[in-house]
Amino acid sequence: MKNKRANHIDEHSKNEQLETFRTDDSGKGMTTNQGLKVSEDEFSLKAGDRGPTLMEDFQFREKMTHFDHERIPERVVHARGYAAHGYFEAYQSLEHLTKAKFLSEKGKKTPVFVRFSTVVGFRGSADTVRDVRGFATKFYTEEGNYDLVGNNMPIFFIQDAIKFPDLVHAIKPEPHNEMPQASAAHDTFWDFVAHNQETAHKIMWAMSDRALPRSYRMMDGFSVHAFRFVNAEGKSHFVKFTWKAVLGVHSLVWDETQKIAGKDPDYNRRDLYEAIDRGDYPEYELGIQVIPEEDEHKFDFDLLDATKLWPQEDVPMEIVGKMTLDRNVDNVFAETEQVAFHPGHVVPGIDFSNDPLLQGRLFSYTDTQLIRLGGPNFHELPINRPVCPFHNNQRDGYHRQTINKGQVAYHRNGLANGSPSPVPEEEGGYAHYQEKMEGRKVRARSGSFEDHFSQARMFWNSMSPPEKQHIIEAFSFELGKCKEMVVRQNAVDMFARVDRVMAEEIAGHVGAQQPDAAIEQVNVTKSSAALSQEKTIKSAKTRKIGVLIGEGFESADVQVVLDAIEAAGAHYEVISETQGKVAGTDGKELAVDHHFSTTDPVIYDALYAVGGPSISPKFAKKASKFLGEAFDHFKPIGATHEGMKWLEAAQMMEQPGIITGSEMPAFSGAFIDAVAQHRFWERQVE
Ligand code: HDE
């Protein structure tokens, strides 16, 4: 126990390590990269003030050369990402399952760095596109870095890594015209889907609301693959990991996401940055699902098949810790862009399964860092350095920073007394789990990987009616964007195996034939409660409310509502005709955050319409437009005073999620409750 404490790494240790690399230029004199003081930085060195620039201008050359080399290749997938620092705290010891020290002690804290991302879009693409989200966590443990490189959906498109380049080529913009950006809604992707039907389950998720997260703070993360836990006795269990967002899982609506992509393409990164900045630290609990090795074949799916999840009804989830993200990066390039994740970065007690998708990833991630980060020393970059010491005989290469002392750089040696020397397993050396292997060398798929539709149907069965409707609308959009009718038809026929009625409706929307009567819908009645977002955690905490307000508002009432918003942990922005200040009945002023054109209803979770006695017709028109859009996106709307008149005129009263009234605090309480509900799907929207 004592020994463990001695090794304890608290959440500040990574921060302290990074501190040596951070630099603050404010108040400093300017120098070149060689430390030479610079006396002038606006003009290049010329022969005469109207003459040609001189070759000897080393200052110009250094500055321009550095600029010319400022870009590195973007990630081939997950190019657009955003990250934050934080820590993980174990709720209990998992020593009975794993040797991993960061999971060995209740209350133990480990620093982490998490990068969220979209998959398909280029680095400058919009945040709110329909896509899977990356959720990659680097734990800086005392035994070395452990990377949990997951997604916000628990399964994947394909079963074998050798198909990954095909999948990505199909979904990326088409090569002949480089369109469309950050979207699966085109022919090559759906052609790939229909010809690779193992994609069925993942497509159901990708067409669902999970692909449109309201916030990185409001989505779960999944390891996707089965890994192994190995304990000190050498006993192995299969394990899947899940990050459960403490704020619950919430999504935007499709129309809204497209508008946000124009109004604020940085929507999700801004949300994360601002939340951390104001102390609303995102939190995720870590869930594990564990299957003893001897039960490997007891399920109606193969544990090694990454297109299958482990239903919680069959394999319960245990919550074992919590991650808190409490610090924004100081520099996006140095940290977020240069971080290098790898599912093969493991610690003793965590090992791999034979999932053929995972096995292929174990090759790909180092390879990709070599091209992206320009050489084999990317582990020395500040963000990638382990917090524990590292020693081996690797030397040289691009951008080497370590200055290794001594003449010896080989193992086994006598001149350096055999050091650095391998560490025995009992002393923490990593030893691979000794799985018994047998079989023929084959290029083949196991028969146990061949059921592509049962879990796709289970997912459909688990959806609430509005969620099902969203899936149908998503398919109709995506297939409707395909130019080739054969591509639409093949997809319709494929998904008739998941649900015939669903496929028929989609066919109707996209002008395809009804699926052939011979196509059989898979016979599965099972559902799993955890798959629907309907019953997720609901809270007004951290929600953003737009307050539409004009001169002469009822100060006392408005203050009650604003106080209630803050008391609920939510936030508001004041929107009025002009920026500056707006004054209420008692002369009290509110600072105006936005006039109508610097913001948009799609940016808010809810609107509170107050108005004012002397607002202009233009104000009323704009406010009504805001309310109409929020209404169409099923958002909570609260209205008091003049605000109610706008709702009356637009015939929006008496609908679910529309809260009106002038009695305080009855109104403010009901409004906050509505904000917590997120959306009112039962609302009648034309
Ligand atoms: Fe990745 N993936 N991937 N992936 N992946 C990359 O590595 C790859 C897969 C995931 O924020 C790349 O550094 C293959 C599944 C995340 O930096 C690359 C296969 C899951 C991130 C790569 C997969 C993921 C990546 C590109 C099929 C969820 C972003 C840049 C066998 C469990 C990490 C990079 C970050 C990034 C390869 C499938 C998650 C090319 C070959 C399944 C979150 O190496």
XYZ file of C-alpha atoms and ligand atoms in Angstrom:
730
model
C 0.000 0.000 0.000
C 2.758 2.352 1.019
C 4.625 1.603 -2.146
C 1.565 2.384 -4.253
C 1.185 5.766 -2.655
C 4.794 6.531 -3.386
C 4.013 6.002 -7.063
C 0.779 7.921 -6.912
C 0.482 10.420 -9.736
C -2.022 13.100 -9.027
C -3.929 14.994 -11.664
C -1.505 17.901 -11.633
C 1.555 15.946 -12.635
C 0.931 16.129 -16.392
C 0.178 19.789 -16.044
C 3.466 20.343 -14.233
C 5.323 18.443 -16.904
C 3.692 20.552 -19.618
C 4.579 23.685 -17.693
C 8.236 23.349 -18.695
C 7.180 23.670 -22.329
C 4.603 26.432 -21.994
C 5.717 29.912 -22.860
C 4.019 33.216 -22.391
C 5.279 35.877 -24.803
C 3.431 38.761 -23.209
C 5.670 41.594 -22.093
C 8.719 40.033 -23.714
C 11.073 41.513 -26.272
C 11.035 39.926 -29.728
C 13.891 37.687 -30.847
C 14.679 35.363 -33.748
C 14.615 31.614 -33.084
C 18.322 31.894 -32.345
C 17.607 34.351 -29.547
C 18.846 37.427 -31.415
C 16.925 40.557 -30.411
C 14.825 41.917 -33.275
C 14.734 45.686 -33.741
C 12.203 45.920 -36.595
C 9.627 43.379 -37.818
C 7.504 45.176 -40.385
C 9.903 45.738 -43.230
C 12.209 43.410 -45.121
C 15.803 44.429 -45.680
C 16.102 46.326 -49.005
C 18.722 47.967 -51.145
C 17.229 51.441 -50.828
C 13.707 52.045 -49.542
C 12.242 51.365 -53.020
C 14.804 48.710 -53.950
C 14.817 44.872 -54.088
C 14.891 42.723 -50.967
C 18.313 41.419 -50.022
C 19.279 37.752 -49.799
C 21.083 38.385 -46.532
C 17.836 39.189 -44.748
C 18.103 36.174 -42.412
C 15.284 37.517 -40.257
C 12.847 37.548 -43.194
C 14.048 34.129 -44.369
C 13.645 32.517 -40.960
C 10.150 33.950 -40.458
C 8.948 33.001 -43.937
C 10.493 29.526 -43.918
C 8.814 28.763 -40.631
C 5.490 29.999 -41.970
C 5.851 27.935 -45.159
C 6.189 24.807 -43.004
C 3.403 25.519 -40.532
C 1.082 22.781 -41.727
C 1.377 19.058 -41.122
C -0.779 16.457 -42.874
C -4.215 16.341 -41.296
C -5.447 13.020 -39.906
C -6.842 10.921 -42.733
C -9.908 10.373 -40.545
C -10.859 12.348 -37.422
C -9.119 15.419 -38.866
C -11.398 17.868 -37.078
C -11.051 17.552 -33.349
C -11.032 19.451 -30.104
C -9.481 18.468 -26.809
C -9.179 19.151 -23.105
C -7.213 18.060 -20.069
C -8.646 16.522 -16.949
C -8.401 13.616 -14.589
C -9.906 10.226 -13.978
C -10.857 9.101 -10.489
C -11.457 5.426 -9.666
C -14.569 4.735 -7.579
C -13.262 1.374 -6.408
C -10.429 -1.100 -6.743
C -10.640 -3.419 -9.758
C -7.710 -5.516 -8.596
C -9.856 -8.656 -8.823
C -10.068 -8.054 -12.586
C -6.959 -6.164 -13.663
C -3.431 -5.351 -12.601
C -3.764 -1.856 -14.113
C -2.660 0.457 -11.331
C -4.846 3.381 -12.335
C -7.853 1.142 -11.579
C -6.421 -0.436 -8.460
C -7.421 1.914 -5.680
C -10.567 3.803 -4.692
C -10.042 7.543 -5.095
C -6.916 7.209 -7.185
C -6.561 10.054 -9.691
C -4.852 9.872 -13.070
C -4.345 12.792 -15.453
C -6.064 12.458 -18.840
C -6.212 14.239 -22.177
C -9.323 13.750 -24.307
C -9.764 14.564 -27.983
C -13.255 14.598 -29.497
C -13.635 14.608 -33.256
C -15.802 14.138 -36.279
C -14.602 11.385 -38.615
C -15.204 12.300 -42.204
C -14.764 16.040 -42.630
C -11.579 17.882 -43.380
C -9.933 19.836 -40.584
C -11.873 23.016 -41.374
C -15.271 21.368 -41.806
C -18.325 22.072 -39.662
C -18.834 20.459 -36.267
C -22.507 19.548 -36.526
C -22.502 17.252 -39.554
C -24.154 13.824 -39.404
C -21.228 11.639 -38.411
C -19.750 9.345 -35.815
C -17.762 11.221 -33.141
C -14.319 10.162 -31.944
C -13.833 10.025 -28.177
C -10.156 9.337 -27.516
C -8.718 9.359 -23.989
C -5.067 9.273 -23.021
C -4.487 8.256 -19.390
C -1.058 9.357 -18.180
C -0.570 6.516 -15.693
C 2.415 5.743 -13.526
C 2.961 2.620 -15.635
C 2.968 4.444 -18.956
C 0.304 5.934 -21.208
C -2.936 4.048 -21.705
C -5.077 5.149 -24.672
C -8.774 4.329 -24.874
C -9.486 5.351 -28.467
C -13.238 5.073 -28.850
C -16.290 6.453 -30.594
C -19.687 7.777 -29.496
C -21.368 4.671 -30.920
C -20.718 1.201 -29.489
C -20.143 -0.626 -32.776
C -18.369 -0.168 -36.088
C -19.191 -0.319 -39.827
C -16.949 -3.248 -40.724
C -15.568 -6.378 -39.109
C -12.059 -6.606 -40.520
C -9.448 -3.856 -40.652
C -8.490 -4.711 -44.201
C -11.752 -3.083 -45.326
C -11.070 0.219 -43.560
C -9.398 1.957 -46.516
C -12.405 0.940 -48.660
C -14.896 2.273 -46.146
C -13.051 5.562 -45.831
C -12.577 5.964 -49.586
C -16.305 5.408 -50.023
C -17.408 7.938 -47.410
C -14.863 10.715 -48.059
C -15.699 13.234 -50.823
C -15.823 11.536 -54.215
C -12.413 11.759 -55.877
C -13.474 13.123 -59.272
C -15.005 16.324 -57.841
C -14.122 16.286 -54.112
C -17.747 16.543 -53.024
C -19.607 16.381 -50.725
C -17.664 17.632 -47.710
C -18.122 15.862 -44.360
C -21.142 13.886 -45.470
C -22.175 10.292 -46.136
C -25.055 11.478 -48.328
C -23.622 10.453 -51.684
C -23.506 7.519 -54.064
C -20.164 5.934 -53.243
C -20.941 5.583 -49.561
C -24.350 3.983 -50.036
C -22.978 1.792 -52.804
C -20.375 0.570 -50.293
C -23.082 -0.023 -47.668
C -25.259 -2.185 -49.895
C -22.281 -4.229 -51.044
C -20.930 -4.686 -47.517
C -23.983 -5.602 -45.491
C -22.042 -5.989 -42.249
C -22.536 -2.192 -42.111
C -26.294 -2.583 -41.381
C -26.152 -2.165 -37.620
C -23.790 0.793 -37.641
C -25.832 2.507 -40.345
C -28.875 2.359 -38.076
C -26.856 4.204 -35.422
C -25.452 6.669 -37.949
C -28.976 7.500 -39.165
C -30.141 7.969 -35.572
C -29.933 11.033 -33.355
C -26.619 9.753 -31.939
C -24.926 11.139 -35.042
C -26.028 14.690 -34.153
C -24.759 15.296 -30.605
C -25.935 18.482 -28.930
C -22.561 18.667 -27.196
C -19.419 16.625 -26.664
C -20.454 16.936 -23.037
C -23.718 15.151 -23.795
C -22.601 12.033 -25.601
C -21.342 8.659 -24.433
C -18.086 7.037 -25.538
C -17.463 3.370 -26.299
C -14.383 1.177 -26.677
C -16.255 -0.696 -29.448
C -13.886 -3.677 -29.262
C -13.635 -6.279 -26.575
C -10.370 -5.917 -24.692
C -8.998 -8.125 -21.976
C -8.538 -7.431 -18.312
C -5.830 -9.611 -16.763
C -5.384 -9.772 -12.988
C -2.302 -10.552 -10.884
C -3.171 -14.259 -10.890
C -3.142 -14.230 -14.687
C -6.921 -14.711 -15.006
C -8.441 -13.001 -18.035
C -11.880 -11.483 -18.617
C -13.199 -9.864 -21.771
C -14.166 -6.245 -21.179
C -15.893 -3.422 -23.042
C -15.622 0.165 -21.804
C -18.280 2.892 -21.915
C -18.020 6.554 -20.962
C -21.440 7.690 -19.682
C -22.016 11.435 -19.959
C -23.199 12.728 -16.582
C -25.442 15.274 -18.355
C -27.125 12.489 -20.351
C -27.178 11.897 -24.105
C -28.847 14.662 -26.115
C -29.029 15.481 -29.783
C -29.773 18.296 -32.155
C -32.353 17.985 -34.922
C -31.191 17.597 -38.495
C -32.519 20.884 -39.847
C -30.903 22.674 -36.933
C -27.510 21.002 -37.461
C -27.387 22.158 -41.046
C -28.171 25.729 -40.067
C -25.630 25.697 -37.241
C -23.025 24.494 -39.740
C -23.383 27.904 -41.382
C -24.098 30.099 -38.372
C -21.398 28.628 -36.143
C -19.291 25.852 -37.694
C -17.368 25.713 -34.385
C -20.508 24.956 -32.397
C -19.321 21.805 -30.578
C -15.796 23.013 -29.916
C -17.073 26.376 -28.735
C -19.499 24.607 -26.407
C -16.686 22.527 -24.894
C -14.262 25.419 -24.612
C -16.787 27.772 -23.041
C -18.119 25.171 -20.612
C -14.631 24.415 -19.283
C -13.739 28.083 -19.263
C -16.638 28.977 -16.978
C -16.181 25.946 -14.697
C -18.973 23.705 -16.037
C -16.550 20.805 -16.194
C -17.739 17.963 -18.422
C -17.976 14.656 -16.565
C -18.237 11.075 -17.750
C -18.552 7.953 -15.651
C -16.654 4.871 -16.749
C -18.760 1.747 -17.182
C -17.357 -1.721 -17.725
C -19.064 -4.823 -19.059
C -17.154 -7.953 -18.176
C -17.407 -11.490 -19.548
C -15.305 -14.309 -18.053
C -13.160 -16.041 -20.624
C -14.987 -19.333 -20.143
C -18.278 -17.672 -21.212
C -16.876 -16.513 -24.548
C -19.210 -18.701 -26.609
C -22.385 -18.315 -24.553
C -23.875 -15.438 -26.575
C -25.820 -15.225 -29.809
C -23.110 -12.958 -31.243
C -19.343 -13.268 -31.399
C -17.486 -11.203 -28.799
C -14.793 -10.514 -31.372
C -17.224 -8.965 -33.866
C -17.033 -5.148 -33.661
C -20.425 -4.776 -35.365
C -22.078 -6.171 -32.219
C -22.723 -4.561 -28.861
C -23.202 -6.390 -25.598
C -26.810 -5.692 -24.547
C -26.867 -4.549 -20.948
C -29.713 -6.986 -20.294
C -27.226 -9.805 -21.069
C -24.026 -8.232 -19.730
C -24.736 -5.659 -17.010
C -22.665 -2.510 -16.837
C -20.796 -1.572 -13.687
C -19.771 2.047 -13.061
C -16.183 2.143 -11.796
C -14.938 5.722 -11.988
C -15.411 9.239 -13.270
C -13.519 11.507 -15.626
C -13.662 15.283 -15.283
C -12.344 17.656 -17.943
C -11.221 20.815 -16.197
C -8.653 22.553 -18.340
C -8.644 23.862 -21.886
C -5.512 23.505 -23.952
C -3.163 26.460 -24.199
C -2.315 25.827 -27.809
C -4.454 23.791 -30.187
C -1.639 22.808 -32.524
C 0.867 21.760 -29.853
C -1.654 19.748 -27.906
C -4.802 18.828 -29.839
C -3.173 18.445 -33.228
C 0.048 16.797 -32.098
C -1.484 14.320 -29.696
C -0.938 10.780 -30.964
C -3.387 8.130 -29.832
C -2.942 4.410 -30.329
C -5.133 1.514 -29.143
C -1.859 -0.359 -28.652
C -0.748 1.997 -25.889
C -1.671 -0.303 -22.994
C -0.531 -0.905 -19.433
C -0.100 -4.204 -17.524
C -3.538 -5.686 -16.849
C -5.032 -4.545 -20.159
C -4.589 -6.687 -23.249
C -6.199 -7.221 -26.644
C -8.845 -9.546 -27.947
C -8.536 -11.090 -31.398
C -11.155 -8.765 -32.879
C -9.798 -8.453 -36.435
C -10.710 -4.776 -36.530
C -8.725 -4.067 -33.376
C -5.813 -6.167 -34.571
C -5.536 -4.020 -37.712
C -5.749 -0.815 -35.717
C -2.737 -1.955 -33.727
C -0.710 -1.506 -36.907
C -2.367 1.590 -38.350
C -1.987 4.124 -35.555
C 1.813 4.150 -35.290
C 2.057 4.203 -39.033
C -0.222 7.213 -39.302
C 1.726 9.158 -36.649
C 4.947 8.599 -38.564
C 3.624 10.433 -41.609
C 1.637 12.987 -39.648
C 4.220 13.932 -37.064
C 7.209 13.439 -39.317
C 9.261 10.720 -37.692
C 9.616 8.190 -34.904
C 10.086 10.624 -32.008
C 6.476 11.790 -31.656
C 6.377 10.246 -28.172
C 8.749 13.028 -27.066
C 6.290 15.811 -27.897
C 5.096 17.351 -24.627
C 1.507 16.174 -25.025
C 2.561 12.598 -25.784
C 5.237 12.130 -23.120
C 4.407 9.636 -20.413
C 4.577 11.062 -16.896
C 6.749 8.140 -15.837
C 10.366 7.870 -17.026
C 11.123 5.910 -20.210
C 14.410 4.247 -21.133
C 15.418 2.043 -24.038
C 18.044 1.782 -26.766
C 16.104 3.647 -29.444
C 18.133 6.562 -30.771
C 18.182 9.388 -33.299
C 15.576 10.187 -35.959
C 13.842 13.438 -36.892
C 13.351 15.941 -34.063
C 15.058 13.883 -31.354
C 14.935 15.829 -28.120
C 16.354 13.422 -25.565
C 20.087 13.715 -25.097
C 21.080 10.155 -24.308
C 24.369 9.940 -22.446
C 26.955 7.186 -22.784
C 28.463 5.001 -25.493
C 26.073 2.045 -25.320
C 22.810 1.833 -27.302
C 22.201 -1.895 -27.582
C 20.851 -4.809 -25.653
C 22.442 -7.088 -24.325
C 25.528 -5.274 -23.243
C 28.317 -5.563 -20.719
C 29.700 -2.048 -20.909
C 26.632 -0.521 -19.244
C 26.022 -3.475 -16.938
C 23.172 -4.681 -19.153
C 21.077 -1.558 -18.746
C 18.509 -0.525 -19.563
C 17.384 -3.993 -18.627
C 13.993 -5.701 -19.089
C 11.773 -5.589 -16.007
C 10.330 -8.920 -14.827
C 6.548 -9.284 -14.936
C 6.309 -9.388 -11.120
C 7.978 -5.996 -11.014
C 5.639 -4.413 -13.556
C 7.069 -5.563 -16.890
C 4.332 -5.969 -19.511
C 3.698 -9.589 -20.432
C 1.142 -10.565 -23.070
C -1.700 -12.789 -21.990
C -0.804 -16.335 -22.958
C -3.891 -17.160 -24.922
C -3.899 -20.664 -26.338
C -3.993 -20.475 -30.133
C -4.703 -23.045 -32.798
C -6.107 -23.071 -36.314
C -5.177 -22.832 -39.954
C -3.795 -19.761 -41.626
C -6.800 -18.458 -43.614
C -8.074 -15.267 -45.266
C -11.651 -15.720 -44.137
C -14.457 -14.524 -41.919
C -15.656 -16.733 -39.082
C -19.181 -18.115 -39.558
C -19.995 -16.534 -36.197
C -19.618 -13.083 -37.825
C -22.308 -13.635 -40.461
C -25.471 -12.333 -38.805
C -25.557 -8.686 -39.885
C -29.184 -7.857 -39.153
C -30.313 -9.119 -35.728
C -28.747 -6.296 -33.734
C -29.694 -3.744 -36.378
C -33.287 -4.829 -35.771
C -32.792 -4.824 -31.992
C -31.674 -1.199 -32.277
C -34.783 -0.332 -34.330
C -37.027 -2.158 -31.828
C -35.472 -0.111 -29.008
C -36.251 3.292 -30.514
C -39.129 5.494 -29.373
C -41.576 6.659 -32.096
C -39.870 10.081 -32.576
C -36.473 8.391 -32.776
C -37.813 6.036 -35.439
C -39.210 8.982 -37.341
C -35.816 10.702 -37.255
C -34.150 7.576 -38.632
C -36.608 7.408 -41.530
C -36.040 11.092 -42.267
C -32.262 10.608 -42.154
C -32.376 7.693 -44.597
C -34.677 9.692 -46.848
C -32.255 12.605 -46.906
C -29.126 10.513 -47.419
C -30.544 8.261 -50.118
C -32.364 11.168 -51.692
C -28.973 12.807 -52.240
C -27.704 9.774 -54.179
C -27.924 10.330 -57.913
C -28.106 6.707 -59.030
C -31.495 5.057 -58.543
C -29.807 1.667 -58.301
C -27.880 2.885 -55.249
C -31.104 4.053 -53.574
C -32.871 0.839 -54.444
C -30.128 -1.432 -53.127
C -30.110 0.431 -49.819
C -33.912 0.287 -49.526
C -33.831 -3.470 -50.201
C -31.040 -3.984 -47.678
C -32.862 -2.164 -44.885
C -36.122 -4.002 -45.578
C -34.331 -6.818 -43.770
C -34.192 -4.609 -40.674
C -37.772 -3.348 -40.928
C -39.984 -3.630 -43.957
C -42.371 -0.824 -43.016
C -39.437 1.511 -42.444
C -37.927 0.595 -45.816
C -41.256 1.051 -47.574
C -41.608 4.527 -46.187
C -38.060 5.427 -47.227
C -38.681 3.988 -50.696
C -41.748 6.211 -50.990
C -39.698 9.290 -50.120
C -36.839 8.642 -52.518
C -38.793 7.371 -55.504
C -37.493 3.800 -55.251
C -39.534 0.635 -55.833
C -41.083 -1.007 -52.803
C -38.739 -3.744 -51.572
C -39.281 -7.107 -53.257
C -41.744 -9.375 -51.428
C -39.061 -12.076 -51.301
C -36.837 -9.989 -49.026
C -37.299 -11.261 -45.499
C -37.265 -9.012 -42.481
C -35.075 -10.549 -39.788
C -37.141 -12.200 -37.092
C -36.002 -10.445 -33.903
C -38.298 -9.056 -31.227
C -35.602 -8.229 -28.694
C -35.020 -4.639 -27.640
C -32.587 -3.016 -25.209
C -33.614 -0.068 -23.076
C -30.139 1.516 -22.976
C -30.164 2.132 -26.728
C -32.875 4.783 -26.721
C -32.092 8.347 -25.693
C -35.652 8.873 -24.523
C -35.016 7.958 -20.883
C -31.620 9.619 -20.601
C -30.650 11.931 -17.732
C -32.471 15.246 -18.111
C -31.290 18.465 -16.551
C -31.305 22.179 -17.267
C -27.680 22.377 -16.136
C -25.360 24.192 -18.570
C -28.168 24.789 -21.097
C -28.043 28.028 -23.060
C -31.151 30.210 -23.149
C -31.712 33.166 -25.439
C -33.629 36.045 -23.810
C -35.516 38.226 -26.324
C -35.981 41.519 -24.579
C -36.578 45.214 -25.306
C -36.601 48.580 -23.499
C -39.026 48.975 -20.583
C -39.349 45.295 -19.646
C -40.864 44.331 -16.276
C -37.678 44.303 -14.213
C -38.888 42.412 -11.152
C -40.442 39.509 -13.070
C -37.539 39.191 -15.462
C -35.078 39.116 -12.574
C -36.937 36.178 -11.011
C -36.581 34.227 -14.262
C -32.930 35.133 -14.788
C -32.147 34.128 -11.199
C -33.962 30.827 -11.712
C -31.923 30.167 -14.860
C -28.698 30.710 -12.966
C -29.849 28.727 -9.945
C -30.502 25.777 -12.254
C -26.912 25.966 -13.511
C -28.110 27.141 -16.931
C -26.909 30.282 -18.739
C -28.523 33.009 -20.776
C -27.638 35.502 -23.449
C -29.573 38.724 -23.875
C -30.758 39.431 -27.418
C -32.177 42.792 -28.400
C -32.412 45.166 -31.331
C -29.027 46.712 -30.696
C -26.029 45.763 -28.602
C -25.166 47.826 -25.541
C -27.686 48.044 -22.715
C -31.402 47.604 -22.329
C -33.247 49.124 -19.355
C -36.223 47.718 -17.407
C -39.090 49.417 -15.550
C -37.001 50.197 -12.482
C -34.140 51.532 -14.596
C -32.095 48.406 -14.044
C -29.993 47.670 -17.093
C -29.091 44.404 -18.737
C -26.045 44.097 -21.000
C -27.093 42.976 -24.483
C -24.943 40.123 -25.761
C -26.305 40.032 -29.289
C -28.378 41.954 -31.746
C -30.456 39.794 -34.041
C -27.873 39.248 -36.736
C -24.952 38.201 -34.504
C -26.823 35.205 -33.205
C -29.518 32.768 -34.222
C -32.213 30.617 -32.592
C -30.335 27.454 -33.562
C -27.579 28.415 -31.127
C -29.884 28.114 -28.079
C -31.444 25.236 -26.172
C -34.468 27.355 -25.316
C -35.844 30.877 -25.735
C -37.392 33.185 -23.179
C -39.472 35.864 -24.872
C -40.122 39.004 -22.852
C -40.272 41.874 -25.326
C -40.982 45.367 -24.013
C -43.751 47.963 -24.314
C -41.979 50.099 -26.883
C -40.334 47.671 -29.259
C -40.284 48.416 -32.967
C -42.215 46.369 -35.570
C -38.827 45.181 -36.851
C -37.973 43.833 -33.390
C -41.315 42.026 -33.227
C -40.783 40.518 -36.666
C -37.289 39.257 -35.852
C -38.370 37.906 -32.472
C -41.259 36.042 -34.085
C -38.840 34.508 -36.552
C -36.630 33.336 -33.677
C -39.599 31.823 -31.888
C -40.906 30.129 -35.030
C -37.591 28.428 -35.621
C -37.201 27.315 -31.999
C -40.759 26.004 -32.191
C -39.995 23.979 -35.320
C -36.956 22.487 -33.604
C -39.137 21.312 -30.699
C -37.365 23.555 -28.191
C -38.776 24.797 -24.893
C -40.100 28.345 -25.173
C -41.054 30.529 -22.240
C -42.968 33.767 -22.719
C -44.170 36.497 -20.406
C -45.544 40.022 -20.991
C -45.297 41.157 -24.635
C -43.568 37.881 -25.478
C -46.874 36.062 -25.117
C -48.420 38.207 -27.833
C -45.884 36.940 -30.353
C -46.768 33.354 -29.530
C -50.484 34.111 -29.739
C -50.084 35.764 -33.125
C -48.166 32.745 -34.407
C -50.703 30.326 -32.870
C -48.045 28.568 -30.862
C -49.816 28.717 -27.490
C -51.118 25.599 -25.748
C -48.549 23.328 -27.295
C -46.150 21.022 -25.415
C -43.095 22.852 -24.124
C -44.649 26.314 -24.488
C -44.653 27.909 -21.039
C -46.473 31.189 -20.574
C -47.787 33.226 -17.664
C -47.107 36.186 -15.459
C -47.240 34.511 -12.039
C -43.780 34.287 -10.510
C -42.175 31.985 -9.468
C -44.719 29.545 -10.967
C -43.656 30.564 -14.455
C -39.911 30.382 -13.835
C -40.190 26.939 -12.206
C -42.236 25.529 -15.084
C -39.904 27.068 -17.644
C -36.787 25.551 -16.055
C -38.500 22.156 -15.943
C -39.234 22.507 -19.648
C -35.613 23.456 -20.400
C -34.515 20.265 -18.649
C -36.737 18.224 -20.976
C -34.508 19.222 -23.919
C -37.092 18.792 -26.704
C -40.838 18.302 -27.057
C -41.215 15.782 -29.843
C -44.954 15.500 -29.337
C -45.358 19.080 -30.550
C -47.285 19.449 -33.787
C -44.874 20.879 -36.335
C -46.010 21.329 -39.913
Fe -9.439 4.871 -36.002
N -7.885 5.795 -36.928
N -9.252 3.329 -37.285
N -11.102 3.997 -35.224
N -9.693 6.416 -34.786
C -7.409 7.010 -36.624
O -5.157 7.553 -36.363
C -8.187 3.076 -38.051
C -11.628 2.807 -35.573
C -10.568 6.516 -33.755
O -8.361 12.106 -31.794
C -6.139 7.345 -37.342
O -4.049 9.255 -35.394
C -8.308 1.793 -38.685
C -12.572 2.340 -34.601
C -10.458 7.806 -33.137
O -6.386 11.676 -32.617
C -5.842 6.057 -38.121
C -9.520 1.299 -38.270
C -12.602 3.313 -33.651
C -9.450 8.458 -33.836
C -7.018 5.186 -37.765
C -10.090 2.269 -37.381
C -11.687 4.341 -34.061
C -8.986 7.561 -34.859
C -6.157 8.606 -38.133
C -10.183 0.010 -38.673
C -13.472 3.377 -32.389
C -8.954 9.866 -33.615
C -5.345 9.605 -37.329
C -9.476 -1.123 -38.310
C -13.236 2.302 -31.478
C -7.916 9.925 -32.538
C -4.789 8.834 -36.257
C -7.519 11.358 -32.299
C -7.963 7.868 -35.738
C -7.124 3.932 -38.233
C -11.368 2.086 -36.797
C -11.508 5.525 -33.279
C -5.647 6.219 -39.613
C -7.311 1.164 -39.617
C -13.343 1.015 -34.611
C -11.265 8.332 -31.968
O -4.654 5.451 -37.682
